[in-house]
Coordinates of C-alpha atoms and ligand atoms in Angstrom, one line a residue:
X1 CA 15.7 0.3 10.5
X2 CA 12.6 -0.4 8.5
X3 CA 12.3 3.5 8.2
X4 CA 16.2 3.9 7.3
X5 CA 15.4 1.2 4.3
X6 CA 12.2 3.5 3.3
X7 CA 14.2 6.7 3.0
X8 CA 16.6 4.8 1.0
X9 CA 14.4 3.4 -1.2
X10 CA 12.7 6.8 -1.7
X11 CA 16.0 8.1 -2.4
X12 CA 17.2 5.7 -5.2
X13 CA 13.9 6.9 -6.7
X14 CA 14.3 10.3 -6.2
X15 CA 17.6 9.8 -8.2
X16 CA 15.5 9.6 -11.3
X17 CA 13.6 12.8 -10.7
X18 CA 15.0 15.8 -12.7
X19 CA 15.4 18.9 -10.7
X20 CA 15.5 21.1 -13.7
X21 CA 14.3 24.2 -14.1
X22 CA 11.7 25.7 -17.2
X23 CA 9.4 28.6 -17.3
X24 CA 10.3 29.5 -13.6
X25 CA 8.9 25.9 -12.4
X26 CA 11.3 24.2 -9.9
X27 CA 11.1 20.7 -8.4
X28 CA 10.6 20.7 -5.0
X29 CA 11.1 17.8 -2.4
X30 CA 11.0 16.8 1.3
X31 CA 10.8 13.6 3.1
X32 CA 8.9 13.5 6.5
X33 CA 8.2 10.7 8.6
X34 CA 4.3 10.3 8.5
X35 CA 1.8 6.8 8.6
X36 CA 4.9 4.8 10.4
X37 CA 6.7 5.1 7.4
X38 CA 8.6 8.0 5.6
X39 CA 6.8 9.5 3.1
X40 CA 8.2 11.7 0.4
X41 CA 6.7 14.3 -1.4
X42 CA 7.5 16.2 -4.6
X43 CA 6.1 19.2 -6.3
X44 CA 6.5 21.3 -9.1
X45 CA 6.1 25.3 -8.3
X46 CA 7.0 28.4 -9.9
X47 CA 7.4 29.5 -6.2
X48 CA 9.0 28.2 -3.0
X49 CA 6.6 30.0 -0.9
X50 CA 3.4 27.9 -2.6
X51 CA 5.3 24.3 -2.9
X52 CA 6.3 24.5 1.0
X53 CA 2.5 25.5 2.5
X54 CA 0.9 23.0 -0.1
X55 CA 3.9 20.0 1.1
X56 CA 2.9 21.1 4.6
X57 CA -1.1 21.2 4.3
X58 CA -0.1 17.8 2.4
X59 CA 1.3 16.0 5.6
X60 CA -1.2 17.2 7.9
X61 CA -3.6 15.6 5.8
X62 CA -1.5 12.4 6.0
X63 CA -1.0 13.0 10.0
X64 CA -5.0 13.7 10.4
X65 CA -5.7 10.2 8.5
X66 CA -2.7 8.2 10.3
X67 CA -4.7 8.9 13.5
X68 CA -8.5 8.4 12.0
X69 CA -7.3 4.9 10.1
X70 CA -5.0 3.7 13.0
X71 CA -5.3 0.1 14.3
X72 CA -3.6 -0.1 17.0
X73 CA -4.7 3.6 18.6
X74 CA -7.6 2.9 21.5
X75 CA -9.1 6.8 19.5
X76 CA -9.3 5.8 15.8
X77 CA -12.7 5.2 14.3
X78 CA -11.0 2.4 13.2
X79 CA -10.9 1.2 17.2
X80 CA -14.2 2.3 17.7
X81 CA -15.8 0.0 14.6
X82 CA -13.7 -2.7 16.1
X83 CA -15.0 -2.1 19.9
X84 CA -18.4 -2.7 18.7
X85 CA -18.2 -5.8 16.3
X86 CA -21.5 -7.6 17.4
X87 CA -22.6 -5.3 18.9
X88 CA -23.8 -2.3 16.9
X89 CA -23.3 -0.1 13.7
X90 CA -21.0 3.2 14.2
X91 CA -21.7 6.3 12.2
X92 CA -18.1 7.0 10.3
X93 CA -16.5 10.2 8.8
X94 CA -16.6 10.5 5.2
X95 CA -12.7 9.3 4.6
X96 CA -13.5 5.7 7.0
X97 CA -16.3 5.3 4.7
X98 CA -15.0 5.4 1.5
X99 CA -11.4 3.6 2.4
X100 CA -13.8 0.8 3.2
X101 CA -15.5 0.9 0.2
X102 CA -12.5 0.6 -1.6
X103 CA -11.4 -2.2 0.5
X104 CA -14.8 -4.0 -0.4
X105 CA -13.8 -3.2 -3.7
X106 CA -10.7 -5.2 -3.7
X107 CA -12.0 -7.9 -1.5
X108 CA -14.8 -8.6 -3.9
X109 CA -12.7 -8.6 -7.4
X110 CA -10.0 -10.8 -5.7
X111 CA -11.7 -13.6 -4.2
X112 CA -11.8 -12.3 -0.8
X113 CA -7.6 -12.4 -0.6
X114 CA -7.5 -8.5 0.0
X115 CA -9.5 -8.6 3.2
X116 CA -9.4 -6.1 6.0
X117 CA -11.1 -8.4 8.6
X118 CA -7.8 -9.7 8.8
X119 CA -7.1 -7.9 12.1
X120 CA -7.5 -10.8 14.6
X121 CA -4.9 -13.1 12.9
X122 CA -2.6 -9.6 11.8
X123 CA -2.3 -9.0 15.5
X124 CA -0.8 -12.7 16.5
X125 CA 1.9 -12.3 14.5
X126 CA 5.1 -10.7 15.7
X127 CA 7.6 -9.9 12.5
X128 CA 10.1 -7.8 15.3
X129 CA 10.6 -10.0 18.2
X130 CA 10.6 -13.1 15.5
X131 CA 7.2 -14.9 17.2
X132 CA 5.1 -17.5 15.1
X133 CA 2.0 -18.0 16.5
X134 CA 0.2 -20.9 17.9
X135 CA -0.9 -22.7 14.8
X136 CA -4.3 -23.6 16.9
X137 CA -4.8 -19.7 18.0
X138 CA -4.5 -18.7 14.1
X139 CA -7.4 -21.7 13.2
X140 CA -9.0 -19.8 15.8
X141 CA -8.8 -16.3 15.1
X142 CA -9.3 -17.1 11.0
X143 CA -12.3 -18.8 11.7
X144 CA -14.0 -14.9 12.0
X145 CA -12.2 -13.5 9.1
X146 CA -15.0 -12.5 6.3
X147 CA -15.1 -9.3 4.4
X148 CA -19.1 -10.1 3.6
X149 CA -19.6 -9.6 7.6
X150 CA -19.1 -6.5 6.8
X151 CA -22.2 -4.3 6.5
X152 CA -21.8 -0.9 5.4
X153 CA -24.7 1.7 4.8
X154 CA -24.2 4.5 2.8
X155 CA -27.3 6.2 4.0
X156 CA -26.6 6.4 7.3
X157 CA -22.4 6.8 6.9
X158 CA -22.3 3.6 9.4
X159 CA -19.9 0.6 9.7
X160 CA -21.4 -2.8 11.3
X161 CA -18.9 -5.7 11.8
X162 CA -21.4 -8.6 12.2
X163 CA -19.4 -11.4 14.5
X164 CA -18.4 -10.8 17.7
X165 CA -14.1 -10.2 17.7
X166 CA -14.1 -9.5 14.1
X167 CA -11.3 -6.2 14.0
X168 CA -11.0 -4.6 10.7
X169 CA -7.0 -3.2 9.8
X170 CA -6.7 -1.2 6.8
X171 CA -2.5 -1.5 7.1
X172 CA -3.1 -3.0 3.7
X173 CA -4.7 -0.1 2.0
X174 CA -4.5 3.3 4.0
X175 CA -0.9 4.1 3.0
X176 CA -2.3 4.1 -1.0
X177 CA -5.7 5.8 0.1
X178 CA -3.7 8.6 2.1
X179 CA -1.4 9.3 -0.9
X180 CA -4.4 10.1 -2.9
X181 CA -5.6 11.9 -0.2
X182 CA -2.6 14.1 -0.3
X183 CA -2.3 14.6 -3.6
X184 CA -6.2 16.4 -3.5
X185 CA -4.8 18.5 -1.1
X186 CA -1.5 19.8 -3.2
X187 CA -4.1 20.2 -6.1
X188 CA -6.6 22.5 -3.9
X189 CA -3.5 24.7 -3.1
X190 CA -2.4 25.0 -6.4
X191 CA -0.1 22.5 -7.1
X192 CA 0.0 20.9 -11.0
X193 CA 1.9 18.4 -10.7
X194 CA 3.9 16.3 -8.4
X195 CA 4.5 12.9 -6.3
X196 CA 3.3 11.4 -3.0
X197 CA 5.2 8.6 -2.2
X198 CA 4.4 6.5 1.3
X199 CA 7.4 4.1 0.6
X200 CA 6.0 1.8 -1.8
X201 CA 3.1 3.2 -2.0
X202 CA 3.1 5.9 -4.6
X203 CA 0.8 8.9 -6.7
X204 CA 1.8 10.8 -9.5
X205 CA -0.5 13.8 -10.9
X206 CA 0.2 16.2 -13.7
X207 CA 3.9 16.3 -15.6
X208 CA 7.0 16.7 -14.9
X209 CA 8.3 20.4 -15.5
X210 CA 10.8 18.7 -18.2
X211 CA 7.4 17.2 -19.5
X212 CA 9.4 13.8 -18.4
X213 CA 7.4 10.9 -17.3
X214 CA 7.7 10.3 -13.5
X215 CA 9.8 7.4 -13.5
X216 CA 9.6 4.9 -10.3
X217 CA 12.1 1.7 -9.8
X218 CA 10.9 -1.7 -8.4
X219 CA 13.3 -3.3 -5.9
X220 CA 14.8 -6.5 -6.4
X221 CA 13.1 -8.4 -3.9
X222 CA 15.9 -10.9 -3.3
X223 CA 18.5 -8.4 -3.3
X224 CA 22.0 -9.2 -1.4
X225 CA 23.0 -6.1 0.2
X226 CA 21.2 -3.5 2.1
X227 CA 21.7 -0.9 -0.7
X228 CA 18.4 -1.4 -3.1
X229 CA 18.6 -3.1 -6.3
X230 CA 16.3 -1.6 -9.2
X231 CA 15.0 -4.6 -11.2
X232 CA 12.4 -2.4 -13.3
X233 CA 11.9 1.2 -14.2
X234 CA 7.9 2.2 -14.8
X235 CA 7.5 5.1 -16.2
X236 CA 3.6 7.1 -15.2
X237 CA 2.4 10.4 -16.0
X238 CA -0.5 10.5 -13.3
X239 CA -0.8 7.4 -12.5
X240 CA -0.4 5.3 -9.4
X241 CA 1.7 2.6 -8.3
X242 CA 2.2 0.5 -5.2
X243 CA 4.4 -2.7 -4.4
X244 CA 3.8 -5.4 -2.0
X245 CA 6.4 -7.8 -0.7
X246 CA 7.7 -10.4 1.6
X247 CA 10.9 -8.7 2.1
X248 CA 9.2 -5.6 3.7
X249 CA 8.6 -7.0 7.4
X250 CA 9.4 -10.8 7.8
X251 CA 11.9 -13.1 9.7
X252 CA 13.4 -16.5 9.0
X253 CA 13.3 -19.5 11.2
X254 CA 14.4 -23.0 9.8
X255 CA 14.8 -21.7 6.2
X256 CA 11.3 -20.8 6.2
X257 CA 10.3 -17.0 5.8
X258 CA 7.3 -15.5 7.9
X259 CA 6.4 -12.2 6.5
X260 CA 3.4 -9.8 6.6
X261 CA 0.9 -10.4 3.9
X262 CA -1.3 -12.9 5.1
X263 CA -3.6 -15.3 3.6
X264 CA -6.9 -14.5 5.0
X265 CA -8.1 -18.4 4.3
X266 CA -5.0 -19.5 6.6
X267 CA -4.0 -16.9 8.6
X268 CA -0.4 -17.7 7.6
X269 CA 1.5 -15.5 5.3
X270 CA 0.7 -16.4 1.4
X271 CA 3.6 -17.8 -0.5
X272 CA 2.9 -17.4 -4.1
X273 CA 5.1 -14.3 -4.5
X274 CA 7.7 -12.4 -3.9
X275 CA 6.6 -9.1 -4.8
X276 CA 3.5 -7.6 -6.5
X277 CA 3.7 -4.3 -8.2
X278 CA 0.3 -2.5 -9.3
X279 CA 0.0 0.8 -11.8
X280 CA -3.4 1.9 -11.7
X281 CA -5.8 5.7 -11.2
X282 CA -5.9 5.6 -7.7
X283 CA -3.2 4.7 -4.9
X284 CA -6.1 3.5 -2.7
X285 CA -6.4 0.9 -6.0
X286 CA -2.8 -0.1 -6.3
X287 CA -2.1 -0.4 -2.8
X288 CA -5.5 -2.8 -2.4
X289 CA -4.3 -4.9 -5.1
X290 CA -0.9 -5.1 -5.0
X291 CA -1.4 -6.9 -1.5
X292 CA -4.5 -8.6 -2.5
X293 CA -2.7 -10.1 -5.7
X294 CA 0.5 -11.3 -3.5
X295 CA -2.6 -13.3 -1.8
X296 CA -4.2 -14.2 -4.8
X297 CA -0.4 -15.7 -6.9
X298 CA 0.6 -14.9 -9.8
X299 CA -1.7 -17.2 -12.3
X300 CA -5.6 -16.2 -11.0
X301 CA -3.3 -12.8 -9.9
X302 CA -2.7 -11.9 -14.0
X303 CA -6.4 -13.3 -14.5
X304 CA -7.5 -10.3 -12.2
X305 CA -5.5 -8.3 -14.0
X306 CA -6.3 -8.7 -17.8
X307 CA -10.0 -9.1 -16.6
X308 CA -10.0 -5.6 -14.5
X309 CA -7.9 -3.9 -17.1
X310 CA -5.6 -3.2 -14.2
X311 CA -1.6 -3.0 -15.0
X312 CA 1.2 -5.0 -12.9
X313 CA 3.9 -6.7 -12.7
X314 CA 4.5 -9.8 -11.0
X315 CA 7.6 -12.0 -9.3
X316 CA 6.4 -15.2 -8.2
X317 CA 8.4 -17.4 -6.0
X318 CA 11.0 -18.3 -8.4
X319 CA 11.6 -15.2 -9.2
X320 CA 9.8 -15.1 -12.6
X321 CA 8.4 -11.7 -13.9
X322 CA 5.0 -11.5 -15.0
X323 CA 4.0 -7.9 -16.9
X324 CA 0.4 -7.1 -18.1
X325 CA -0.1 -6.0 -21.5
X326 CA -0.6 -2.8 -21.1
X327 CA 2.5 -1.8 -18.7
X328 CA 5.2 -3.4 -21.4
X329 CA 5.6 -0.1 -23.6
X330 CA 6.4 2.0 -20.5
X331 CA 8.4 -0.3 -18.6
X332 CA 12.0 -0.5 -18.3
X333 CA 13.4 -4.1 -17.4
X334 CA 17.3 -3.7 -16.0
X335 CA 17.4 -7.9 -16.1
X336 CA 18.4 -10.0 -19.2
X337 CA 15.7 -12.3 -19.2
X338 CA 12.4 -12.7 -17.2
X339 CA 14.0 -14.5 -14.5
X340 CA 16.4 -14.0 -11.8
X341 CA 16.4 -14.7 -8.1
Ligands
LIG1 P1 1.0 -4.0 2.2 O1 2.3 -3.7 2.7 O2 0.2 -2.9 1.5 O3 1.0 -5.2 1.3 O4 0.0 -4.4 3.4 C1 0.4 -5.3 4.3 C2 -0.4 -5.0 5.6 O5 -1.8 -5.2 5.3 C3 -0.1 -6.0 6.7 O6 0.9 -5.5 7.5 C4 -1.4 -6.1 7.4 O7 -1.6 -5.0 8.3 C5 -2.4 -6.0 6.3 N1 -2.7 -7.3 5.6 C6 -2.0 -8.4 5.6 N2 -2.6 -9.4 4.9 C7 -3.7 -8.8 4.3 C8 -4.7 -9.2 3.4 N3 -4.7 -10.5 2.9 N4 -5.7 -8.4 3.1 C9 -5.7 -7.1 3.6 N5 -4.8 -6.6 4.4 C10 -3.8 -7.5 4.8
LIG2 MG1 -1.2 -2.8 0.1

């Protein structure tokens, strides 16, 4: 279902990709199911033949990193850092080296509320079968969530997690990192421009072959129906933008809604907003933030913001939209006012 909703959303943005042609150059796109999502990617060729082994090199690079980044596989590096929390440092590959550094990145410029070491309390909750935890299991489990336990060396290409239990996930931040990923990929193999798009987790690089902006829509997050809702249009040329929300995986139990993105102080999911939307260089970036800002709320969230120089947009619980400076001139609102719900 989740996926269905993906491929839909990807498809109400594909709607406002042009599929024009100009000097030869064609638009071309496919949607594969990749990092448990669907993921769509676009490109702009003067040949079929070069935009279909560049798309394909593209998700084998997303595949190979699903697997490497993976939480929940016993053979991830990922598993293997988490395996040996208290224990001992473990020598990484390049890619689990630097995703973590970005991570630390975010952690560090948002108070700690984008914070991998989040895994222990992630894993209590159950969004599918509906299951709130024990409220004394996620005091518990919190009680070893700390992104400064963890000790990287550059040197060496080693991960330490410092406390016994700690488990690092990096759902928060690999679909972004991945895209970026991709994108390097399309570039090696000739590819100018084009889009990676992990549901809402998106990069843009070069121009459109109409020399269009790539234009993305941000869902209503409070929509009615199951068929998406555009709220906003942002447009990028070669930029990055990623969107975190409570309507992506929750439930509701007594008029109370339990969703993914979790406060790392509480363990419990954070209820300042209802959607975050980050436009930034790098996917790894927006993706980072976009969660880490739900965390944060929209007031010390925009102080982040303006202080990083990073764009978004914010919908706090009421439904009020929040737009940095710098996104207003290339932003397209499809509301009246900067309300709605
Ligand atoms: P996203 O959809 O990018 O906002 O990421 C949400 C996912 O990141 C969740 O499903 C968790 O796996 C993980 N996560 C939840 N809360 C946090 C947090 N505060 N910091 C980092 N990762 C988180
Ligand atoms: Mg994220």
């Amino acid at each position: 279902m989740k996926i269905l909703k993906d491929l839909l959303f990807l498809l109400l943005c594909g709607m406002f990709l042009c599929a024009c042609t100009k000097n030869h150059e064609k638009t071309y796109k496919e949607s594969r199911e990749s990092l448990h999502t669907v993921v769509a990617i676009t490109v702009v060729s003067d040949s079929s033949d070069k935009a279909k082994s560049a798309i394909d090199k593209a998700y084998h690079e997303l595949d190979r990193l699903a697997k490497l980044l993976n939480f929940y596989s016993e053979h991830s590096e990922v598993s293997e850092i988490n395996k040996n929390a208290g224990n001992k440092p473990v020598k990484v590959s390049v890619e689990t080296f630097e995703i973590i550094e970005k991570a630390l990145y975010a952690s560090e410029n948002t108070e700690g509320a984008f914070d991998i070491t989040v895994g222990p309390v992630v894993k209590l909750w159950d969004f599918k079968n509906k299951v709130i935890p024990d409220a004394d299991q996620i005091k518990e489990k919190s009680k070893i969530i700390g992104y400064k336990n963890i000790l990287i060396d550059k040197k060496d290409s080693t991960v330490f997690l410092e406390k016994k239990g700690m488990q690092i996930d990096l759902g928060g931040i690999i679909k972004g990192y991945a895209a970026d990923k991709a994108v390097e990929v399309l570039k090696s193999n000739g590819i100018k421009a084009g889009i990676v798009a992990a549901a809402g987790d998106i990069r843009t690089f070069g121009k459109r072959h109409d020399e269009g902006s790539w234009n993305v829509g941000i869902k209503n997050p409070r929509q009615k129906g199951s068929v998406d809702e555009i709220v906003a249009v942002v447009k990028l040329s070669g930029q990055a933008i990623s969107t975190s929300g409570d309507y992506e995986r929750f439930f509701e139990k007594n008029g109370i809604r339990y969703h993914h993105i979790l406060d790392p102080k509480t363990g419990n999911p954070a209820y300042g907003c209802q959607s975050v939307t980050i436009v930034a260089k790098e996917a790894a970036i927006t993706d980072a933030f976009a969660t880490g800002i739900f965390v944060l709320g929209p007031k010390k969230g925009m102080g982040v913001l303006n202080k990083l120089g990073i764009d978004g947009i914010i919908i706090d619980k009421e439904g009020k939209v929040y737009i940095t400076d710098g996104l207003k001139g290339s932003i397209e609102l499809m509301i009246k006012d900067s309300t709605f719900a």
